Amino acid sequence: MDPRVREHAEIIVDHSVDVGPDDEVLLRGHPVAEDLMIAIAELCGERGANLSVRSSSSRVDRAYRKAIDAEDISQSAVSLAGAEATDVAIAVRADANTFETSDIDPEKTSAMARVNKEIQEEIMGKRWVGTQYPAPANAQDAEMSTDAYESFVWGAINKNWAAVREHQAQMVEILDPAEEVRIRSGEETDITMSVAGNPTQNDFAERNLPGGEVFTAPVPDSVEGEVHFDKPLMAQGREVQGVRLRFENGEVVDHSAEKNETVLTAVLNTDPGASRLGELGIGMNRDIDQFTYNMLFDEKMGDTVHMALGRAYEDTVGEANERNDSSMHMDMIVDMSEDSTIEVDGEVVQRDGAFVFEDHFE
Amino acid sequence: MDPRVREHAEIIVDHSVDVGPDDEVLLRGHPVAEDLMIAIAELCGERGANLSVRSSSSRVDRAYRKAIDAEDISQSAVSLAGAEATDVAIAVRADANTFETSDIDPEKTSAMARVNKEIQEEIMGKRWVGTQYPAPANAQDAEMSTDAYESFVWGAINKNWAAVREHQAQMVEILDPAEEVRIRSGEETDITMSVAGNPTQNDFAERNLPGGEVFTAPVPDSVEGEVHFDKPLMAQGREVQGVRLRFENGEVVDHSAEKNETVLTAVLNTDPGASRLGELGIGMNRDIDQFTYNMLFDEKMGDTVHMALGRAYEDTVGEANERNDSSMHMDMIVDMSEDSTIEVDGEVVQRDGAFVFEDHFE
């Protein structure tokens, strides 16, 4: 077995979810991720934990979803009972074909998500982590060879997360007590928002592996200005490129996209919260040095910031502040490596990707 | 997809477990059986049932079992909760390597079976079926090409089970009211047991697919005599050959095996019920015309009988009788095609494989 798989498994089991002898562990993943699941299973055994493996093929899932009538869709009592009995949930993303469910009626998929919301919430209340295995189909999504994608994935994941935590804490210290953040990049991005009273979180690979960002929530009505998101994003199964948004009093008052603008429009019209920001994140994982069309990695890319339309995470909103609510959360990325600054309360804290606490900051 | 896979799926869903709109269905199987699982998932969707898929690789299972200390093995709360919430359980047997658990300490495998006994019993109390998918590794076990093995498996499975039921009912009529059964074969097998008060079941492919046997339970203390099981069997991932057992007052007082005797010993020591018989079965599926080292098929082979150490099925034990209990159930087979008789209450009802109600009985 590739030693990088074992290292990945150790980070999951010991760092992200800290499996111990009394834990009921639920491990889920596609059969193509077998190697990583073997390594995780071995470590769970060594820790004396109880392990349940729930591998499932997307072709089997698709066959069921395709065949069932929308009105017959109901919550799975088996999955709910299993989720309730779980202490630790590990989800390994990987597939043999990432477009396997592309011909399922989106209404049906939404209905399935709705009936299984309680199961999802049950899991989110436990210790959990989502990670990626570099299967060939996932390399294909990233437009990379499998070999190169393996190096990319394990390069971003297999690192000293304690050191990452410490490094990122410097940015948390700046952002956590801040009032106002201003982000400028090139000719087209100049946006200001209040983060006053909203806590900043340090993502050092507990629930997401890779981790590598610090993030908070803007005060919903405070966002003012324009942004050009120069990295593409996937929404509703399609690639949206060159998104431009203008905010007034926190709301998107003008929008355009160079590719698939209708998708962007549909997303903005989902519900009232969908046209306001729910997250400001700063990507700090410099081992993620290229865009791979996978938000688990893209949003943590070094020298980027991302803003999400829609739902704000509860742990990023102060008790006295309003939390932007929506049924969606769509991350969009700005490249900050050139001609860019992040200002916090009037002081430049990042210039062209370099943070004020780094040696190469000028 | 091979049309025989769809036929197999229809027999499972509609004949064996009769899936309906309100059913919670639990489908388990190795990823190599994906085609059959797709066909089953599609039918479950069409019937409007709820489906949970629990695919699991034997390599992942092995890694966990190998790593865990025997004293840390405990019942899986996740699996128990899932089993309790299940109405219908479908287990598809298939593997990528049927020797995957061959290097696990048999004591550990026995311990695992013991702690998960409650889960097993929970499933056995529901509608359930176990069947086989003809994967290449399973063909290899049978020492056949995959193509020939497919024909063998689907030949034994895809048939008119209503007609089978009627044919087998003739043997049920003989065995059900019987007091004593004596089985003789060659020089080394002469065993007598009481089946008084214990019902005989007609296996027409409800819980086992293929079906094709009639079976009952011996009264535990009544078994006397010697048996040479001349067909090999698989136990704890290993092949055990040439098992010889001697019973006194229902208990195994002497045992040997020509190959892997230590496995046999471990099985007998699992718990007190493991050294007594829990089943007497008569194989009647003549489409199973060769031994394939797979008990699901072998025990139903025409012209054989089988006896199982361990757990007796509840529906084969009369209310006034004792039910042999154990966490294991291990079938062993005697070839009855030559120099053999089954006597029921002193009358020969099968000679050299031919039943008294068949034309070729002499």
XYZ file of C-alpha atoms in Angstrom:
724
model
C 0.000 0.000 0.000
C 1.163 3.534 -0.779
C 2.629 4.920 2.492
C 0.789 8.176 1.803
C -2.495 6.288 2.262
C -1.422 5.173 5.741
C -0.400 8.707 6.640
C -3.749 10.024 5.397
C -5.554 7.425 7.542
C -3.512 8.371 10.621
C -4.420 12.038 10.238
C -8.109 11.139 9.918
C -8.217 8.728 12.859
C -5.842 10.473 15.275
C -6.029 14.159 14.366
C -9.415 14.881 12.780
C -11.765 12.697 14.826
C -9.461 11.262 17.521
C -10.856 7.720 17.624
C -10.724 6.037 21.040
C -11.555 2.609 22.479
C -15.200 3.340 23.312
C -16.117 4.922 19.979
C -18.709 3.618 17.541
C -17.188 4.599 14.196
C -19.209 4.798 10.978
C -16.981 4.726 7.883
C -18.531 5.569 4.531
C -16.969 5.638 1.070
C -17.115 4.301 -2.473
C -15.381 0.970 -3.140
C -12.731 2.734 -5.286
C -11.371 4.189 -2.031
C -10.740 0.693 -0.661
C -7.075 1.272 0.172
C -7.801 4.245 2.410
C -10.721 2.414 4.009
C -8.442 -0.559 4.749
C -5.912 1.739 6.431
C -8.639 3.477 8.469
C -10.165 0.120 9.477
C -6.782 -1.098 10.670
C -6.245 1.989 12.833
C -9.776 1.786 14.262
C -9.000 -1.827 15.200
C -5.713 -0.799 16.822
C -7.514 1.901 18.840
C -10.047 -0.705 20.014
C -13.009 1.153 18.508
C -16.123 -0.459 17.068
C -16.272 -0.064 13.296
C -19.193 -0.194 10.860
C -18.355 0.129 7.183
C -20.997 1.474 4.812
C -19.563 1.417 1.367
C -22.023 2.204 -1.371
C -21.768 2.436 -5.114
C -23.183 5.480 -6.876
C -24.497 3.194 -9.640
C -26.621 1.296 -7.105
C -27.831 4.581 -5.584
C -28.690 5.912 -9.025
C -30.698 2.776 -9.951
C -32.819 3.195 -6.823
C -33.362 6.940 -7.245
C -34.195 6.562 -10.907
C -36.809 3.869 -10.191
C -38.612 5.294 -7.156
C -41.589 7.665 -7.539
C -40.992 11.080 -5.966
C -44.008 10.625 -3.654
C -42.632 7.323 -2.318
C -39.397 8.922 -1.094
C -39.217 8.816 2.703
C -36.619 8.871 5.429
C -34.505 5.742 5.842
C -35.193 4.364 9.311
C -32.125 2.122 8.985
C -29.804 5.057 8.272
C -31.343 7.234 10.998
C -30.969 4.491 13.615
C -27.372 3.936 12.514
C -26.591 7.664 12.671
C -28.049 7.932 16.176
C -25.839 5.073 17.385
C -22.696 6.621 15.876
C -20.044 8.564 17.825
C -17.672 9.283 14.938
C -18.515 9.553 11.234
C -15.816 9.392 8.567
C -16.883 10.149 4.979
C -14.395 9.403 2.215
C -15.251 11.098 -1.087
C -14.345 9.197 -4.244
C -16.183 7.782 -7.208
C -15.809 5.640 -10.296
C -17.734 8.261 -12.323
C -18.542 11.606 -10.769
C -21.432 12.125 -13.199
C -23.237 8.926 -12.125
C -26.338 10.761 -10.869
C -26.378 13.395 -13.646
C -29.534 11.938 -15.209
C -31.622 11.912 -12.017
C -34.406 14.472 -11.836
C -33.005 17.277 -9.595
C -36.410 17.526 -7.869
C -36.027 13.920 -6.742
C -32.511 14.543 -5.440
C -33.790 17.588 -3.520
C -36.673 15.523 -2.095
C -34.184 12.876 -0.961
C -32.022 15.517 0.707
C -35.108 16.935 2.462
C -36.308 13.602 3.902
C -32.811 12.705 5.033
C -32.079 16.091 6.647
C -32.585 14.662 10.144
C -29.966 11.973 9.450
C -27.540 14.610 8.176
C -28.120 16.761 11.283
C -27.672 13.733 13.548
C -24.257 13.084 11.969
C -23.275 16.783 12.131
C -23.908 16.671 15.883
C -21.222 13.990 16.309
C -17.466 14.047 15.654
C -17.185 13.884 11.871
C -14.770 14.475 9.013
C -15.103 14.572 5.247
C -12.071 13.850 3.115
C -11.076 12.926 -0.448
C -9.448 9.829 -1.918
C -7.637 10.428 -5.235
C -9.523 7.950 -7.431
C -9.038 8.118 -11.233
C -12.483 9.667 -11.846
C -11.731 12.389 -9.320
C -8.377 13.030 -11.022
C -10.347 13.325 -14.263
C -12.558 16.013 -12.695
C -9.387 17.874 -11.764
C -8.103 17.463 -15.349
C -4.994 15.710 -14.026
C -3.332 12.315 -14.344
C -4.134 9.973 -11.457
C -0.484 9.988 -10.416
C -0.267 13.786 -10.348
C -3.617 14.029 -8.565
C -2.427 11.612 -5.884
C 0.563 13.882 -5.252
C -1.711 16.898 -5.166
C -4.258 15.373 -2.747
C -1.745 13.862 -0.346
C 0.449 16.966 -0.575
C -2.493 19.035 0.664
C -3.577 16.515 3.320
C -0.483 14.838 4.750
C 1.048 17.648 6.748
C 1.702 18.795 10.290
C -1.691 20.188 11.245
C -0.507 21.377 14.652
C 1.940 23.681 12.880
C -0.788 24.769 10.465
C -3.029 25.591 13.404
C -0.339 27.768 14.940
C 0.426 29.543 11.683
C -3.240 30.238 10.979
C -3.868 31.379 14.547
C -1.942 34.547 13.652
C -4.628 35.434 11.120
C -7.403 34.469 13.541
C -5.903 36.912 16.072
C -6.155 39.690 13.506
C -9.621 38.883 12.174
C -11.416 37.795 15.343
C -11.482 41.204 17.095
C -11.800 43.166 13.815
C -14.595 45.550 12.878
C -14.174 46.054 9.160
C -12.553 44.106 6.334
C -11.770 45.537 2.894
C -10.654 43.318 0.024
C -9.118 44.769 -3.126
C -7.839 42.880 -6.161
C -7.004 44.197 -9.604
C -9.293 46.730 -11.239
C -12.583 45.068 -10.471
C -12.642 43.952 -6.856
C -13.132 46.387 -3.999
C -15.496 45.190 -1.296
C -15.947 46.230 2.331
C -17.858 44.430 5.071
C -18.275 44.457 8.829
C -17.311 41.334 10.794
C -17.802 43.058 14.140
C -18.842 40.640 16.864
C -18.521 37.566 14.629
C -15.995 34.917 15.733
C -13.270 33.754 13.333
C -12.700 29.997 13.079
C -9.371 28.259 12.508
C -9.800 25.266 10.153
C -6.879 22.951 10.884
C -8.407 19.799 9.374
C -10.877 18.610 11.963
C -14.084 18.396 9.928
C -12.560 18.995 6.507
C -9.424 17.188 5.392
C -7.590 19.055 3.898
C -8.211 22.019 6.120
C -6.322 25.277 5.725
C -8.492 28.355 5.988
C -9.688 30.859 8.530
C -13.265 31.966 8.133
C -15.956 34.135 9.643
C -19.311 35.614 8.625
C -19.935 39.164 7.388
C -22.665 41.152 9.134
C -25.353 40.614 6.462
C -26.392 44.223 5.729
C -22.876 45.643 5.879
C -21.460 44.378 2.600
C -20.728 47.138 0.056
C -18.798 47.120 -3.231
C -17.870 44.987 -6.194
C -16.143 41.630 -6.638
C -14.846 39.777 -9.659
C -14.493 36.083 -8.806
C -11.789 35.069 -11.240
C -11.775 31.340 -10.385
C -14.536 29.126 -11.826
C -17.041 27.295 -9.643
C -19.435 24.367 -10.018
C -23.123 25.046 -9.347
C -26.085 22.788 -10.133
C -23.757 20.449 -12.013
C -22.424 23.209 -14.295
C -19.300 25.342 -14.418
C -19.876 29.051 -13.822
C -17.042 31.364 -14.859
C -16.194 35.026 -14.394
C -18.812 35.902 -11.782
C -19.160 39.630 -11.030
C -21.343 40.851 -8.157
C -22.174 44.359 -6.869
C -23.461 44.698 -3.288
C -25.463 47.531 -1.727
C -26.569 47.331 1.911
C -25.470 43.693 1.881
C -27.574 42.673 -1.083
C -26.516 41.708 -4.605
C -27.953 44.477 -6.779
C -26.117 43.597 -9.968
C -24.683 40.305 -11.225
C -23.143 38.780 -14.333
C -21.123 35.734 -15.361
C -19.044 35.032 -18.435
C -20.298 31.445 -18.591
C -23.627 30.013 -17.352
C -25.014 33.298 -16.046
C -28.508 31.726 -15.899
C -27.218 29.284 -13.272
C -25.908 32.198 -11.203
C -29.264 33.971 -11.543
C -31.120 30.818 -10.426
C -28.842 30.462 -7.391
C -29.386 34.119 -6.393
C -33.159 33.623 -6.618
C -33.229 30.485 -4.401
C -34.441 32.426 -1.353
C -33.856 35.876 0.234
C -30.639 34.780 1.987
C -29.139 33.544 -1.287
C -28.338 37.087 -2.465
C -26.381 37.984 0.694
C -23.003 36.783 1.944
C -22.806 34.076 4.617
C -19.050 33.546 4.734
C -15.726 35.246 4.272
C -12.863 32.761 4.128
C -9.140 33.153 3.653
C -7.382 30.243 1.953
C -4.023 29.494 3.603
C -3.073 25.999 2.399
C -0.217 26.764 -0.013
C 0.150 23.046 -0.830
C -3.066 23.586 -2.771
C -1.473 25.458 -5.629
C -3.939 24.758 -8.395
C -7.647 24.851 -8.979
C -9.209 21.337 -9.198
C -12.959 22.024 -9.439
C -13.439 20.550 -5.965
C -14.465 23.054 -3.298
C -13.008 20.875 -0.509
C -9.613 21.895 -1.928
C -10.291 25.051 -3.942
C -11.537 27.150 -1.033
C -8.377 26.470 0.966
C -5.970 27.363 -1.866
C -3.101 29.613 -0.738
C -3.282 33.280 -1.792
C -7.047 33.304 -2.279
C -10.095 34.522 -0.460
C -13.573 33.108 -0.881
C -16.976 34.488 -0.144
C -20.099 32.389 0.020
C -23.595 33.437 -0.903
C -26.202 31.961 1.432
C -26.118 30.183 4.786
C -23.677 31.335 7.490
C -22.168 28.724 9.852
C -23.504 29.034 13.380
C -20.085 29.111 14.994
C -19.126 32.203 12.951
C -21.997 34.410 14.124
C -21.900 36.265 17.448
C -24.909 35.985 19.742
C -25.943 39.613 19.221
C -25.634 39.399 15.429
C -28.006 38.298 12.713
C -27.155 34.982 10.990
C -27.747 34.943 7.235
C -30.007 31.964 6.542
C -30.592 30.184 3.263
C -31.038 26.661 1.947
C -27.832 27.120 -0.087
C -24.202 28.001 0.506
C -22.148 28.691 -2.626
C -18.443 29.489 -2.330
C -16.729 31.730 -4.905
C -13.032 32.433 -5.083
C -10.854 35.516 -5.746
C -7.176 35.125 -6.633
C -5.166 37.392 -4.277
C -1.657 36.566 -5.487
C -1.172 39.756 -7.498
C -2.162 43.395 -7.176
C -4.308 42.583 -4.120
C -4.698 43.578 -0.484
C -6.721 42.584 2.548
C -7.196 45.527 4.931
C -8.483 45.005 8.463
C -9.652 48.153 10.251
C -7.619 50.251 7.830
C -4.392 48.278 8.065
C -3.057 46.085 5.253
C -2.714 42.554 6.656
C -2.110 40.746 3.380
C -0.467 42.045 0.202
C -0.232 39.916 -2.982
C -0.800 36.795 -0.895
C 1.812 37.542 1.786
C 0.469 37.992 5.332
C 1.726 40.745 7.634
C 3.138 38.074 9.967
C 5.203 36.462 7.191
C 8.789 37.255 6.208
C 7.993 37.996 2.584
C 5.406 40.661 3.468
C 6.478 44.016 2.012
C -26.727 -6.115 -18.110
C -27.056 -9.921 -18.369
C -30.817 -10.721 -18.413
C -30.138 -13.539 -15.944
C -29.114 -10.873 -13.386
C -32.511 -9.179 -13.738
C -34.293 -12.535 -13.383
C -32.233 -13.290 -10.274
C -33.160 -9.868 -8.818
C -36.862 -10.447 -9.535
C -36.828 -13.803 -7.733
C -35.146 -12.169 -4.717
C -37.421 -9.129 -4.512
C -40.738 -10.694 -5.508
C -40.460 -14.391 -4.533
C -37.990 -14.646 -1.655
C -38.728 -11.536 0.428
C -41.757 -10.000 -1.369
C -40.748 -6.333 -1.044
C -43.647 -3.880 -0.686
C -44.070 -0.100 -0.478
C -43.752 0.203 3.305
C -40.655 -1.951 3.671
C -37.298 -0.805 5.010
C -34.901 -2.916 2.956
C -31.280 -3.501 3.973
C -29.156 -4.676 1.027
C -25.669 -5.988 1.761
C -23.018 -7.273 -0.623
C -19.452 -6.924 -1.853
C -18.799 -4.317 -4.561
C -18.024 -7.071 -7.118
C -21.749 -7.921 -7.054
C -22.607 -4.410 -8.241
C -24.726 -5.556 -11.222
C -27.075 -7.621 -9.075
C -27.242 -4.850 -6.469
C -28.163 -2.360 -9.198
C -30.972 -4.633 -10.408
C -32.254 -5.166 -6.833
C -32.074 -1.417 -6.079
C -34.079 -0.668 -9.205
C -36.818 -3.151 -8.229
C -36.925 -1.842 -4.644
C -37.392 1.644 -6.092
C -40.174 0.430 -8.373
C -41.930 -1.222 -5.407
C -41.686 2.084 -3.479
C -39.636 0.557 -0.644
C -36.970 2.358 1.381
C -33.512 1.047 0.570
C -30.253 1.164 2.540
C -27.184 -0.269 0.848
C -24.360 -1.625 2.998
C -21.646 -2.753 0.708
C -18.465 -3.790 2.444
C -15.170 -5.114 1.252
C -13.648 -8.165 2.896
C -10.225 -6.481 2.731
C -11.530 -3.638 4.907
C -13.140 -6.136 7.303
C -9.936 -8.136 7.484
C -7.823 -5.060 8.268
C -10.082 -4.235 11.207
C -10.218 -7.770 12.565
C -6.478 -8.236 12.214
C -5.779 -5.034 14.124
C -8.231 -5.232 17.023
C -7.326 -6.980 20.267
C -9.625 -9.887 21.076
C -10.653 -8.272 24.382
C -11.691 -5.055 22.620
C -14.213 -6.826 20.384
C -17.717 -5.701 21.254
C -21.117 -5.494 19.641
C -21.593 -2.823 16.970
C -24.306 -0.468 18.180
C -24.596 0.977 14.663
C -25.279 -2.425 13.103
C -27.694 -3.437 15.871
C -29.721 -0.222 15.504
C -29.792 -0.693 11.729
C -30.906 -4.316 12.061
C -33.706 -3.346 14.447
C -35.012 -0.773 11.963
C -34.958 -3.260 9.070
C -38.001 -5.111 7.700
C -36.268 -7.009 4.907
C -32.597 -8.015 4.721
C -31.005 -9.108 1.445
C -27.456 -10.453 1.635
C -25.606 -10.981 -1.635
C -22.555 -13.180 -1.262
C -19.611 -12.510 -3.556
C -15.984 -11.614 -3.091
C -12.864 -10.490 -4.873
C -10.838 -13.095 -2.938
C -12.625 -15.672 -0.839
C -9.509 -16.277 1.261
C -9.356 -12.685 2.433
C -9.860 -13.580 6.102
C -7.719 -16.724 6.006
C -4.986 -15.162 8.162
C -7.249 -13.976 10.970
C -6.959 -15.811 14.280
C -9.997 -18.151 14.352
C -10.523 -17.326 18.047
C -11.048 -13.705 17.068
C -13.546 -14.573 14.354
C -15.456 -16.695 16.857
C -15.411 -13.835 19.382
C -16.772 -11.489 16.716
C -19.578 -13.928 15.915
C -20.407 -14.174 19.628
C -20.691 -10.422 20.236
C -22.739 -9.915 17.082
C -25.149 -12.760 17.795
C -27.926 -10.357 18.812
C -27.628 -8.531 15.466
C -27.766 -11.840 13.616
C -30.862 -12.871 15.568
C -32.506 -9.508 14.952
C -32.041 -9.996 11.185
C -33.201 -13.618 11.368
C -36.442 -12.409 12.949
C -37.208 -10.321 9.848
C -37.844 -11.328 6.240
C -34.390 -12.166 4.892
C -32.641 -13.943 2.076
C -29.052 -14.862 1.375
C -27.972 -15.431 -2.200
C -24.852 -15.688 -4.369
C -23.500 -13.559 -7.200
C -21.147 -15.424 -9.586
C -18.039 -13.238 -9.223
C -14.732 -14.474 -10.683
C -13.247 -15.307 -7.249
C -16.309 -17.385 -6.425
C -15.941 -19.173 -9.772
C -12.324 -19.789 -8.788
C -13.431 -21.384 -5.522
C -15.670 -23.636 -7.549
C -12.708 -24.438 -9.822
C -14.731 -23.257 -12.808
C -14.474 -20.564 -15.467
C -16.505 -17.457 -14.651
C -18.716 -18.140 -17.652
C -19.450 -21.746 -16.630
C -19.974 -20.674 -13.030
C -22.502 -18.046 -14.104
C -24.462 -20.788 -15.884
C -24.205 -23.009 -12.811
C -25.366 -20.295 -10.362
C -28.199 -18.963 -12.462
C -29.194 -22.517 -13.466
C -29.650 -23.356 -9.770
C -31.382 -20.054 -8.936
C -33.513 -18.956 -11.874
C -36.196 -21.630 -11.822
C -39.864 -22.260 -11.075
C -39.848 -22.353 -7.292
C -43.571 -23.184 -7.045
C -42.898 -26.509 -8.809
C -39.899 -27.146 -6.541
C -42.071 -26.555 -3.514
C -44.544 -29.212 -4.636
C -41.881 -31.845 -5.349
C -40.166 -31.309 -2.003
C -43.454 -31.394 -0.093
C -43.438 -35.194 -0.611
C -40.311 -35.472 1.558
C -41.683 -33.033 4.129
C -44.725 -35.322 4.498
C -42.426 -38.219 5.383
C -40.076 -36.369 7.748
C -42.458 -34.030 9.537
C -44.371 -36.682 11.562
C -41.270 -38.896 11.997
C -39.716 -39.980 15.292
C -36.297 -41.322 14.369
C -33.933 -40.854 11.445
C -30.975 -43.096 10.698
C -28.410 -42.225 8.069
C -25.930 -44.726 6.741
C -23.277 -44.205 4.085
C -20.285 -46.360 3.242
C -18.226 -47.868 6.059
C -17.908 -44.853 8.283
C -21.274 -43.180 8.600
C -24.032 -44.559 10.788
C -25.863 -41.988 12.835
C -29.258 -42.006 14.497
C -31.225 -39.111 15.904
C -34.691 -38.249 17.114
C -36.628 -35.551 15.267
C -39.803 -36.245 17.243
C -41.929 -33.150 17.624
C -39.673 -31.030 15.445
C -41.274 -29.568 12.293
C -39.687 -30.126 8.875
C -39.315 -27.084 6.647
C -39.605 -26.963 2.886
C -36.909 -24.664 1.480
C -38.247 -23.350 -1.806
C -35.913 -20.330 -1.973
C -37.353 -17.959 0.566
C -34.378 -17.460 2.888
C -31.777 -19.189 0.776
C -31.478 -18.596 -2.932
C -30.944 -21.172 -4.381
C -33.253 -23.188 -2.176
C -33.794 -26.888 -2.635
C -33.699 -28.830 0.603
C -35.966 -30.017 3.342
C -34.609 -29.649 6.846
C -35.424 -30.086 10.506
C -33.582 -30.124 13.831
C -32.449 -33.186 15.759
C -33.496 -33.378 19.407
C -30.151 -32.225 20.867
C -29.383 -35.073 23.271
C -30.629 -37.815 20.963
C -27.802 -37.906 18.445
C -25.745 -41.116 18.552
C -23.159 -42.544 16.208
C -20.448 -41.637 13.754
C -20.297 -39.579 10.607
C -17.641 -39.111 7.982
C -18.351 -35.903 6.098
C -16.730 -36.711 2.776
C -17.297 -33.320 1.184
C -14.989 -30.449 2.193
C -16.280 -27.303 3.877
C -15.071 -23.764 4.405
C -14.816 -22.495 7.982
C -13.176 -19.297 9.181
C -11.722 -18.714 5.740
C -10.086 -22.123 5.530
C -10.913 -25.414 3.854
C -11.590 -28.240 6.262
C -11.499 -31.733 4.765
C -12.414 -35.210 5.893
C -14.256 -34.302 9.082
C -15.116 -37.249 11.306
C -17.338 -36.808 14.364
C -18.541 -39.254 16.998
C -21.623 -38.351 19.037
C -22.717 -39.643 22.427
C -25.876 -38.317 24.070
C -25.927 -35.611 21.397
C -22.436 -34.319 22.049
C -19.309 -34.570 19.944
C -17.000 -36.760 22.018
C -14.416 -37.345 19.340
C -13.423 -35.314 16.305
C -10.797 -35.240 13.605
C -10.173 -33.673 10.212
C -7.753 -34.616 7.484
C -7.039 -30.938 6.794
C -7.234 -27.933 9.162
C -8.310 -29.884 12.214
C -7.433 -26.884 14.424
C -10.163 -24.886 12.721
C -12.649 -27.651 13.468
C -11.493 -27.695 17.089
C -11.910 -23.924 17.384
C -15.405 -24.156 15.942
C -16.379 -26.902 18.389
C -15.100 -24.772 21.270
C -17.032 -21.622 20.304
C -19.684 -22.259 22.953
C -21.498 -25.277 24.473
C -24.028 -25.506 21.590
C -21.253 -25.677 19.003
C -20.547 -29.333 19.766
C -24.146 -30.462 19.222
C -26.218 -30.731 16.053
C -28.679 -27.988 15.165
C -29.821 -29.178 11.756
C -30.443 -32.198 9.592
C -31.000 -31.296 5.939
C -31.685 -33.278 2.778
C -30.382 -31.782 -0.484
C -32.920 -31.971 -3.346
C -31.803 -29.408 -5.972
C -30.554 -31.597 -8.839
C -29.586 -28.509 -10.883
C -26.759 -28.384 -8.384
C -24.911 -31.319 -9.848
C -21.406 -30.549 -8.717
C -19.636 -29.607 -5.549
C -18.492 -25.969 -5.613
C -17.060 -25.473 -2.099
C -19.950 -23.147 -1.281
C -22.385 -24.317 1.360
C -25.266 -22.263 -0.037
C -25.178 -24.586 -3.056
C -23.449 -27.679 -1.733
C -25.991 -28.381 1.010
C -28.816 -28.413 -1.545
C -27.010 -30.694 -3.985
C -29.130 -33.602 -5.125
C -28.249 -36.928 -3.443
C -26.666 -35.475 -0.294
C -27.567 -34.909 3.334
C -26.013 -32.308 5.594
C -25.821 -31.825 9.331
C -24.945 -28.591 11.056
C -23.139 -28.074 14.322
C -24.529 -25.188 16.337
C -27.645 -23.074 16.211
C -30.979 -24.713 15.326
C -33.477 -22.649 13.375
C -36.460 -21.709 15.502
C -38.993 -22.917 12.970
C -37.513 -26.424 13.104
C -37.975 -26.889 16.850
C -41.308 -27.915 18.349
C -42.603 -25.943 21.325
C -42.060 -28.790 23.778
C -38.520 -29.437 22.565
C -35.171 -27.933 23.455
C -33.562 -25.713 20.792
C -29.811 -26.084 20.421
C -28.343 -22.605 20.782
C -24.983 -21.323 19.638
C -23.425 -18.279 17.990
C -22.371 -20.472 15.060
C -23.948 -22.815 12.561
C -21.612 -24.928 10.467
C -22.965 -27.265 7.798
C -21.166 -30.437 6.779
C -22.094 -32.753 3.918
C -22.317 -36.473 3.305
C -22.541 -37.826 -0.241
C -25.553 -40.188 -0.399
C -25.335 -41.172 -4.055
C -23.779 -44.586 -3.431
C -24.016 -47.302 -0.778
C -26.268 -45.074 1.334
C -29.709 -45.050 2.916
C -31.946 -42.735 4.870
C -34.271 -44.638 7.169
C -37.238 -42.959 8.804
C -38.802 -44.893 11.688
C -37.227 -48.067 10.328
C -38.280 -47.647 6.703
C -35.862 -46.809 3.901
C -37.064 -43.563 2.299
C -33.969 -42.862 0.200
C -31.520 -45.320 -1.306
C -28.403 -44.158 -3.186
C -30.007 -40.768 -3.709
C -33.382 -41.933 -5.021
C -36.413 -41.062 -2.903
C -39.205 -43.545 -2.200
C -41.646 -41.297 -4.112
C -39.492 -41.238 -7.261
C -39.673 -43.625 -10.212
C -36.018 -44.686 -10.024
C -36.296 -45.827 -6.354
C -35.496 -49.530 -6.076
